[in-house]
Tab-separated table of C-alpha atoms in Angstrom:
chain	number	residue	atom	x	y	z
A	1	UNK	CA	86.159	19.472	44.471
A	2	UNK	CA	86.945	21.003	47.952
A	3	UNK	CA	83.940	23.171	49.449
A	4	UNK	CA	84.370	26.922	51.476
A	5	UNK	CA	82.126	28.070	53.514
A	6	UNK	CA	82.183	31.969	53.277
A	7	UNK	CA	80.443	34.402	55.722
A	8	UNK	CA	80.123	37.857	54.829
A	9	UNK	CA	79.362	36.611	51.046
A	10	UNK	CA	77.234	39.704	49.985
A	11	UNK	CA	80.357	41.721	50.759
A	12	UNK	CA	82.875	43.849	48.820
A	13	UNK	CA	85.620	40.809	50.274
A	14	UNK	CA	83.202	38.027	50.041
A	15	UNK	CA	81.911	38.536	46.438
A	16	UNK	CA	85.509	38.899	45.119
A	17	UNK	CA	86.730	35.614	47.017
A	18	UNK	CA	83.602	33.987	46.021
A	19	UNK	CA	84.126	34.574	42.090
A	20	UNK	CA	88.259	33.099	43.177
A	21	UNK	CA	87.099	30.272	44.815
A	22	UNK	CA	85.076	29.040	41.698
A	23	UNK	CA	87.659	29.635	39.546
A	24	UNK	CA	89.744	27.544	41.327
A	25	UNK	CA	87.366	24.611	41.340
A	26	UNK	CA	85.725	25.199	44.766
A	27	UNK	CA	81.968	24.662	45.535
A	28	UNK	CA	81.094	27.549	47.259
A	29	UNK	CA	78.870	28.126	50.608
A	30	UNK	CA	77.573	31.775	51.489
A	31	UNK	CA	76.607	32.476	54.653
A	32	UNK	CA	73.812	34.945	55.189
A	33	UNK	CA	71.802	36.498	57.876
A	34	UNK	CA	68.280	36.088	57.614
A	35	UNK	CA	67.252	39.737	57.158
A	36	UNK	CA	64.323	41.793	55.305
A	37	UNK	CA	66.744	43.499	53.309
A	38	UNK	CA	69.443	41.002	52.369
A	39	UNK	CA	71.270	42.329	49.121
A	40	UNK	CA	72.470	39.800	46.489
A	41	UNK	CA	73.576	43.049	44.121
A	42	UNK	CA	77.068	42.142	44.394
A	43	UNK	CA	76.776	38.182	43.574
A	44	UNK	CA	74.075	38.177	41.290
A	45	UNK	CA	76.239	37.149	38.551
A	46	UNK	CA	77.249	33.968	40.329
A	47	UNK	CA	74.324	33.684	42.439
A	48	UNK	CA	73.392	30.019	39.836
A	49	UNK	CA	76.936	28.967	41.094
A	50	UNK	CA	76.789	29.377	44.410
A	51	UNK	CA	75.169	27.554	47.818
A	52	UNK	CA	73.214	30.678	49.258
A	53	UNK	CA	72.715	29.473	53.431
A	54	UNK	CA	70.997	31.099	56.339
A	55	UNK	CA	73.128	31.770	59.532
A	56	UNK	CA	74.300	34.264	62.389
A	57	UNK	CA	77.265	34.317	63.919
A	58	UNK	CA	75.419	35.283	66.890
A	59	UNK	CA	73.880	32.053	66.969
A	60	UNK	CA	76.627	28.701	67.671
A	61	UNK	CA	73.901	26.209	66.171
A	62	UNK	CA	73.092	27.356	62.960
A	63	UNK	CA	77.106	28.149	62.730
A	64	UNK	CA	77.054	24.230	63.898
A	65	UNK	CA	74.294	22.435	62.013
A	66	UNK	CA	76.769	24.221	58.498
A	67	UNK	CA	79.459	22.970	59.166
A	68	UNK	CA	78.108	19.416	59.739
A	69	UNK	CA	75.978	19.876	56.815
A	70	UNK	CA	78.891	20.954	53.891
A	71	UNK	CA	81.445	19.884	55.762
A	72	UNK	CA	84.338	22.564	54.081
A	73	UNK	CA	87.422	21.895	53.949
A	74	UNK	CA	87.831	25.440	54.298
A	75	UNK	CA	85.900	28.562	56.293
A	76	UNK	CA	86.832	32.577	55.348
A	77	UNK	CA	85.125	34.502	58.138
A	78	UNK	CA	84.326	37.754	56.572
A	79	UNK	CA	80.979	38.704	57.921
A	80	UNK	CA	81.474	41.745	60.612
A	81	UNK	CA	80.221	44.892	61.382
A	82	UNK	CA	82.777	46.603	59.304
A	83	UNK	CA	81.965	50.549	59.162
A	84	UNK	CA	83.732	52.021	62.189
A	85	UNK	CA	81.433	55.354	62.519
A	86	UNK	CA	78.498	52.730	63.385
A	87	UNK	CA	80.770	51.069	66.084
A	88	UNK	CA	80.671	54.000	67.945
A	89	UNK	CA	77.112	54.209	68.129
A	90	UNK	CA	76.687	50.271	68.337
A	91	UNK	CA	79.848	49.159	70.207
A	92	UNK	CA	77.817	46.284	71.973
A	93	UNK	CA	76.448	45.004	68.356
A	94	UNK	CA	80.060	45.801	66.730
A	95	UNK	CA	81.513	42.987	69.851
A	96	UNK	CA	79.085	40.863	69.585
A	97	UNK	CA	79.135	40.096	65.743
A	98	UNK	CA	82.910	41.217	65.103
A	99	UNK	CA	84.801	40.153	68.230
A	100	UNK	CA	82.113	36.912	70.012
A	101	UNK	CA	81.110	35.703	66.282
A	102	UNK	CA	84.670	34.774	65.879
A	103	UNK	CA	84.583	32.729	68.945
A	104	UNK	CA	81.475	31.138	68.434
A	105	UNK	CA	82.669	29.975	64.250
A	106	UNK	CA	86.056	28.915	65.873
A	107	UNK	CA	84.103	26.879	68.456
A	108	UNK	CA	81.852	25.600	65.846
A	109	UNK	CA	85.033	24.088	64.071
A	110	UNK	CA	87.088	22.554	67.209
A	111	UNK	CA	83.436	20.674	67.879
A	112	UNK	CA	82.672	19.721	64.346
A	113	UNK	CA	86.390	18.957	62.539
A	114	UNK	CA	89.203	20.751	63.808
A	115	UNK	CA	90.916	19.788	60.536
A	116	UNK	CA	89.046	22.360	58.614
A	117	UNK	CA	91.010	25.254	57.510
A	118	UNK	CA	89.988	28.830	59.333
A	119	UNK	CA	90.915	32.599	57.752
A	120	UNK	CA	89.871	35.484	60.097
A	121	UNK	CA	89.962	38.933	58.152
A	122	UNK	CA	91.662	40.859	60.597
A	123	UNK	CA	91.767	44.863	60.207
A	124	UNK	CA	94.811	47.449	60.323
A	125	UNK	CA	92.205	49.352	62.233
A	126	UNK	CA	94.098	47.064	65.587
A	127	UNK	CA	96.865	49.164	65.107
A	128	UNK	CA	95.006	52.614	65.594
A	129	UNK	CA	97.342	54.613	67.675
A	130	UNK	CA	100.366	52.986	66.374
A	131	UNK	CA	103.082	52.365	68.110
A	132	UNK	CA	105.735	51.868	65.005
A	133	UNK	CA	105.625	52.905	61.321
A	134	UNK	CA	105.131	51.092	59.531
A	135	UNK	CA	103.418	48.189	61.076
A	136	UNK	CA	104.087	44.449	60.808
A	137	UNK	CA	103.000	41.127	62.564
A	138	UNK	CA	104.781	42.309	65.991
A	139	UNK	CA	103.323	45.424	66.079
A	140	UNK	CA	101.768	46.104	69.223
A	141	UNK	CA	97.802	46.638	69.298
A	142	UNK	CA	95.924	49.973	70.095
A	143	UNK	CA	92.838	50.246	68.370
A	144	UNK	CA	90.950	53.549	68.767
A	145	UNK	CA	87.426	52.819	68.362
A	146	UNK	CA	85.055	50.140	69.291
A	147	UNK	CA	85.337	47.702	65.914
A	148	UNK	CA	89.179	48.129	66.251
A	149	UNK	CA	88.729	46.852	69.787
A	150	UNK	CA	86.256	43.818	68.283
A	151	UNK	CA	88.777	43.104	65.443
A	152	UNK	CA	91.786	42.760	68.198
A	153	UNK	CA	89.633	40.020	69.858
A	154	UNK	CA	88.456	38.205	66.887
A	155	UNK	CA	92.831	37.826	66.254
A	156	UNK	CA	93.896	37.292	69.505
A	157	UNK	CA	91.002	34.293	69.631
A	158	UNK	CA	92.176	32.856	66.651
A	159	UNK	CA	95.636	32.832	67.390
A	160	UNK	CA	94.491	31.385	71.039
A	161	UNK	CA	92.421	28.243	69.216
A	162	UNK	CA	95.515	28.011	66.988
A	163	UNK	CA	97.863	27.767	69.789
A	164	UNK	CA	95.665	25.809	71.845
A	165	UNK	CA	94.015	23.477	70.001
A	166	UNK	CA	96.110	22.763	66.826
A	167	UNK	CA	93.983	24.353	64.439
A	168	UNK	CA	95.214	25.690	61.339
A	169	UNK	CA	93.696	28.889	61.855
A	170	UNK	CA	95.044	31.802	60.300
A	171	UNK	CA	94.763	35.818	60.279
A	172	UNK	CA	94.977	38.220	57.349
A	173	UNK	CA	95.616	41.544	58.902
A	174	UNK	CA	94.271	43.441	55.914
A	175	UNK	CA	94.771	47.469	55.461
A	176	UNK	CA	92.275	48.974	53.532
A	177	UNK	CA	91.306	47.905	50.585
A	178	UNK	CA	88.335	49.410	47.843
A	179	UNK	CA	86.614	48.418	44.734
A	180	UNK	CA	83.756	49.364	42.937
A	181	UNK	CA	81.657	47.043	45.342
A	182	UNK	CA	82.683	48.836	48.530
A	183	UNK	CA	79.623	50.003	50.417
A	184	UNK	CA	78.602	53.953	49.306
A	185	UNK	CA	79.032	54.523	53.429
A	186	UNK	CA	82.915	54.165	52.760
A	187	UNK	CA	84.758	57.132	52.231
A	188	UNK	CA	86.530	56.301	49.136
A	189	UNK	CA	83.608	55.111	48.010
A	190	UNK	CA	81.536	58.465	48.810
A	191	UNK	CA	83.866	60.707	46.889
A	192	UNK	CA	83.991	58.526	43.699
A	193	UNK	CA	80.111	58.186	43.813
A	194	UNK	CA	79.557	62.125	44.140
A	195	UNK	CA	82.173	63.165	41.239
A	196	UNK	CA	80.492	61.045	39.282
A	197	UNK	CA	77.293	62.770	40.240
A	198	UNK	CA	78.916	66.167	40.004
A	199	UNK	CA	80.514	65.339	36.420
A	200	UNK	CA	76.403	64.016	35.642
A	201	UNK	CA	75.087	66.958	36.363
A	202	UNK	CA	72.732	65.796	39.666
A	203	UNK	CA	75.163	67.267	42.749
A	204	UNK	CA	77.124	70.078	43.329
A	205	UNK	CA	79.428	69.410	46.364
A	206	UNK	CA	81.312	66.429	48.694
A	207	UNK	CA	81.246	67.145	52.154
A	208	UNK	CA	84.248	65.009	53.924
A	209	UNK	CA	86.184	65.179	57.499
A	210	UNK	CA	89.660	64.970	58.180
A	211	UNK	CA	91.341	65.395	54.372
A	212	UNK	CA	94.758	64.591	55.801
A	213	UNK	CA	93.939	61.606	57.150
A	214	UNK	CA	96.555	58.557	55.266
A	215	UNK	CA	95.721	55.371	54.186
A	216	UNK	CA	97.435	52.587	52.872
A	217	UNK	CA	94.657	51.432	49.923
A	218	UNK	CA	94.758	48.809	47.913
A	219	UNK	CA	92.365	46.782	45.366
A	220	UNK	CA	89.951	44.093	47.049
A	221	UNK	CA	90.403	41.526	44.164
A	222	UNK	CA	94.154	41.446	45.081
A	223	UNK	CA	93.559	41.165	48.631
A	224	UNK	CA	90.938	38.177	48.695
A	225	UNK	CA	94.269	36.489	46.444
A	226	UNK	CA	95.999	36.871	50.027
A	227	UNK	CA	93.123	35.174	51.825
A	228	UNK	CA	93.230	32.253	49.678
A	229	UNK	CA	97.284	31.666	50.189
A	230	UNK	CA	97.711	31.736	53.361
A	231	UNK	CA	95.452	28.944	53.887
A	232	UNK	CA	97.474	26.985	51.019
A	233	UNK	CA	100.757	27.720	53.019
A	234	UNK	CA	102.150	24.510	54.865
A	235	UNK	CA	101.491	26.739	58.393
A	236	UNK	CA	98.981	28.715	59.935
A	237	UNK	CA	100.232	32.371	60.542
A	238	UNK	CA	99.278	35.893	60.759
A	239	UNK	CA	100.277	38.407	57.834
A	240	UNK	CA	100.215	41.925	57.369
A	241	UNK	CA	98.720	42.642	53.807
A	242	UNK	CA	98.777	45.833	52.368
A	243	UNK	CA	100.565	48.003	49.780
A	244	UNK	CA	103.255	49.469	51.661
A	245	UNK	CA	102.351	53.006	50.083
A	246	UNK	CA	100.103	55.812	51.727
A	247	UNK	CA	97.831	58.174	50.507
A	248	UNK	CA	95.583	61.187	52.123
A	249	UNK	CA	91.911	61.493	51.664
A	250	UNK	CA	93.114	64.728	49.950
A	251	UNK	CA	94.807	62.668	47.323
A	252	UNK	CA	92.420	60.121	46.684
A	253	UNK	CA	89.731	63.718	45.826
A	254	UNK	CA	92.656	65.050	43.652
A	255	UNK	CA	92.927	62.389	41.728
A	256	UNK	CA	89.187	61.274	41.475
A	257	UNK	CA	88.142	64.607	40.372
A	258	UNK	CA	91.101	64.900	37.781
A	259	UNK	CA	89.624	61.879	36.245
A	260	UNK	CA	86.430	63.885	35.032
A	261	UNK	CA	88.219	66.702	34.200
A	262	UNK	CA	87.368	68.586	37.329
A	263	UNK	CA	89.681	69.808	40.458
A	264	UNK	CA	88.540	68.821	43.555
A	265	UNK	CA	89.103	72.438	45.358
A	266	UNK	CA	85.904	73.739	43.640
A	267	UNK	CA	83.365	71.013	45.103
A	268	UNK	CA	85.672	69.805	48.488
A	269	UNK	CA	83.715	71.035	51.735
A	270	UNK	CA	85.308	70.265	54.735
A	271	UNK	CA	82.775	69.626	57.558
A	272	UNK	CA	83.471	68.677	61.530
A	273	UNK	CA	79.921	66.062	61.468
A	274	UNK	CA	82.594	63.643	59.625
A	275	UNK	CA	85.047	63.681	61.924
A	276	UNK	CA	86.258	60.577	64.201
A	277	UNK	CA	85.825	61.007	68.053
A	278	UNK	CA	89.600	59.417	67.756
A	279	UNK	CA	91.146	59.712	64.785
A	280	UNK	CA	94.090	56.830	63.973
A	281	UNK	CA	97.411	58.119	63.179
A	282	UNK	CA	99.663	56.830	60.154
A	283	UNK	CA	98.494	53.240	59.041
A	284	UNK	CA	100.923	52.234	56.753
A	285	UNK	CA	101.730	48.292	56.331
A	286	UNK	CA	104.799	46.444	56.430
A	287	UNK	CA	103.590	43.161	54.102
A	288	UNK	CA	106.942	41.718	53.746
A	289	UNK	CA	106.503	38.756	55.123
A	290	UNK	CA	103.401	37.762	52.920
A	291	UNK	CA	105.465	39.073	49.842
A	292	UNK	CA	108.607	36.478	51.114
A	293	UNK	CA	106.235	33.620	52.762
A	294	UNK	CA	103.392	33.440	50.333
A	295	UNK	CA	104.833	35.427	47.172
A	296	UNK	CA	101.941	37.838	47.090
A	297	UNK	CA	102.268	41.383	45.849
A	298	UNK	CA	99.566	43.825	45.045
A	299	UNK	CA	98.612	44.169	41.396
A	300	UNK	CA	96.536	47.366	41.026
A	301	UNK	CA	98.196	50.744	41.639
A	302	UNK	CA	96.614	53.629	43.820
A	303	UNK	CA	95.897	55.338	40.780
A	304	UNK	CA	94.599	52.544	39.267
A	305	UNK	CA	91.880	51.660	41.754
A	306	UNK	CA	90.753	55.471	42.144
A	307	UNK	CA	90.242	55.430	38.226
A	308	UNK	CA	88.519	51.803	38.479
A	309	UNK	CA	85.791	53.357	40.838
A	310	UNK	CA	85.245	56.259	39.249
A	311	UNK	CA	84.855	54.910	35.698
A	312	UNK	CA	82.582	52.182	37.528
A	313	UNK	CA	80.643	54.889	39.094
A	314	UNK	CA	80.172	57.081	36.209
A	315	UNK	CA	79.216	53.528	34.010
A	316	UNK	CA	76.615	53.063	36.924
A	317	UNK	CA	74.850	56.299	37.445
A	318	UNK	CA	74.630	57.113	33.429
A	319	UNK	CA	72.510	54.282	33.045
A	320	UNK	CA	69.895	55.787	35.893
């Protein structure tokens, strides 16, 4: 039975790769910060199946004294400070945790077994003011806000430690992908949570920024299915993962209010407090290579995962 270590486990990524890994016969590790408010909502139902640990990646000897202790064949570095609004008013805590937390885990592996298999969830946020559409593996970086900036270093150090010291360390440049678990701070996640609660009866409008800002979603469950192949592939690489498609935030309301009957120009408010100090332009992924290299292709359709959250919202807040 091979054993992961996962950071980032109470995550919208980590819970879904989590739930993988055990169906695939792994012994899962979580890695958690010690904190006062440490949710478990999202892996309760395999919390009995799971190794729950305490560590930082701000901190090389707990990230150390794991590794020695479970020895894992494998490590999936999830953990981050992922919500780009709070990296602009905690860029020092977004590099420390999402750019020098890389470092530190990549470190802790060269020291302890550089045999052990590394994924680094890297972020299509790199790409920011993009210098090709779409973007691929050889598009050039130019992220446009502090956690983009953090993200470029945690991939650039991992391919470094690859290059360097022969570890099969690998990088998932993941565009953005939703679920029902994503955090209620995420936009996607904001709009399906208030139509449910305008459908329910307990709001009345959704304030948003920028509604022609494009994304290229995508469903976490099929994305964590990436994470897991590239480190089965016979080399380390970097991939591009993403749907290919794009989508405006105008869209993803049109669709999410159609679902409960409703149209989203009678509740939309557009209001400057949610807009970027630098917005990206048109993040759209190239993920051929992963399609041709590892075989993977996205499952769930755009309309498919807007539907998902919304009927998982709805399901949620009825029972309030």
């Amino acid at each position: 039975m091979p054993t992961a270590l996962v950071t980032g486990i109470t995550g919208q990524d980590g819970s879904y790769l989590a739930e993988l890994l055990l169906q695939k016969g792994y012994e899962v590790v979580g890695m958690v910060r010690r904190s006062s408010t440490v949710t478990f909502e999202r892996i309760e139902h395999i919390q009995d199946d799971i190794r729950i640990v305490q560590g930082d990646l701000h901190d090389q000897s707990s990230l150390v004294a794991m590794l020695e202790e479970f020895k894992p064949e494998e490590v999936y570095n999830l953990a981050a400070q992922s919500f780009v609004p709070t990296s602009w008013s905690q860029p020092i805590l977004t590099g420390e945790v999402t750019g020098l937390g890389v470092a530190r885990m990549l470190e802790a592996i060269r020291l302890v077994n550089p045999k052990i298999k590394f994924y680094q969830a890297s972020s299509s946020e790199m790409f920011g003011k993009v210098m090709e559409v779409p973007q691929r593996e050889s598009t050039p970086l130019y992220p446009r806000s502090p956690y983009g900036v953090a993200k470029v270093y945690g991939h650039w150090i991992t391919i470094n430690y690859r290059e360097s010291f022969d570890i099969f360390a690998t990088s998932g440049i993941l565009f953005n992908h939703e679920s029902p678990r994503r955090g209620l701070e995420f936009v996607t996640r904001k709009i399906t949570s208030t139509v449910a609660k305008i459908k329910l009866g307990t709001a009345k409008e959704l304030r948003l920024g920028n509604l022609e800002a494009r994304r290229d979603w995508g469903f976490a469950g099929d994305y964590v299915m990436a994470m897991w192949m590239m480190l089965q592939h016979h080399t380390p690489e970097s991939y591009v993962i993403g749907t290919g498609e794009t989508h405006s935030v105008r869209e993803f309301c049109e669709l999410a209010f159609g679902r409960v009957g409703l149209n989203y120009q009678d509740y939309v408010v557009q209001d400057p407090r949610f807009y970027r100090p630098a917005e990206v332009d048109l993040l759209i992924s190239d993920p051929s290579k992963a399609n041709n290299e590892l075989g993977w292709k996205p499952q769930v359709s755009f309309q498919q995962l807007v539907e998902m959250m919304v009927d998982a919202d709805l399901e949620r807040l009825s029972k309030k």
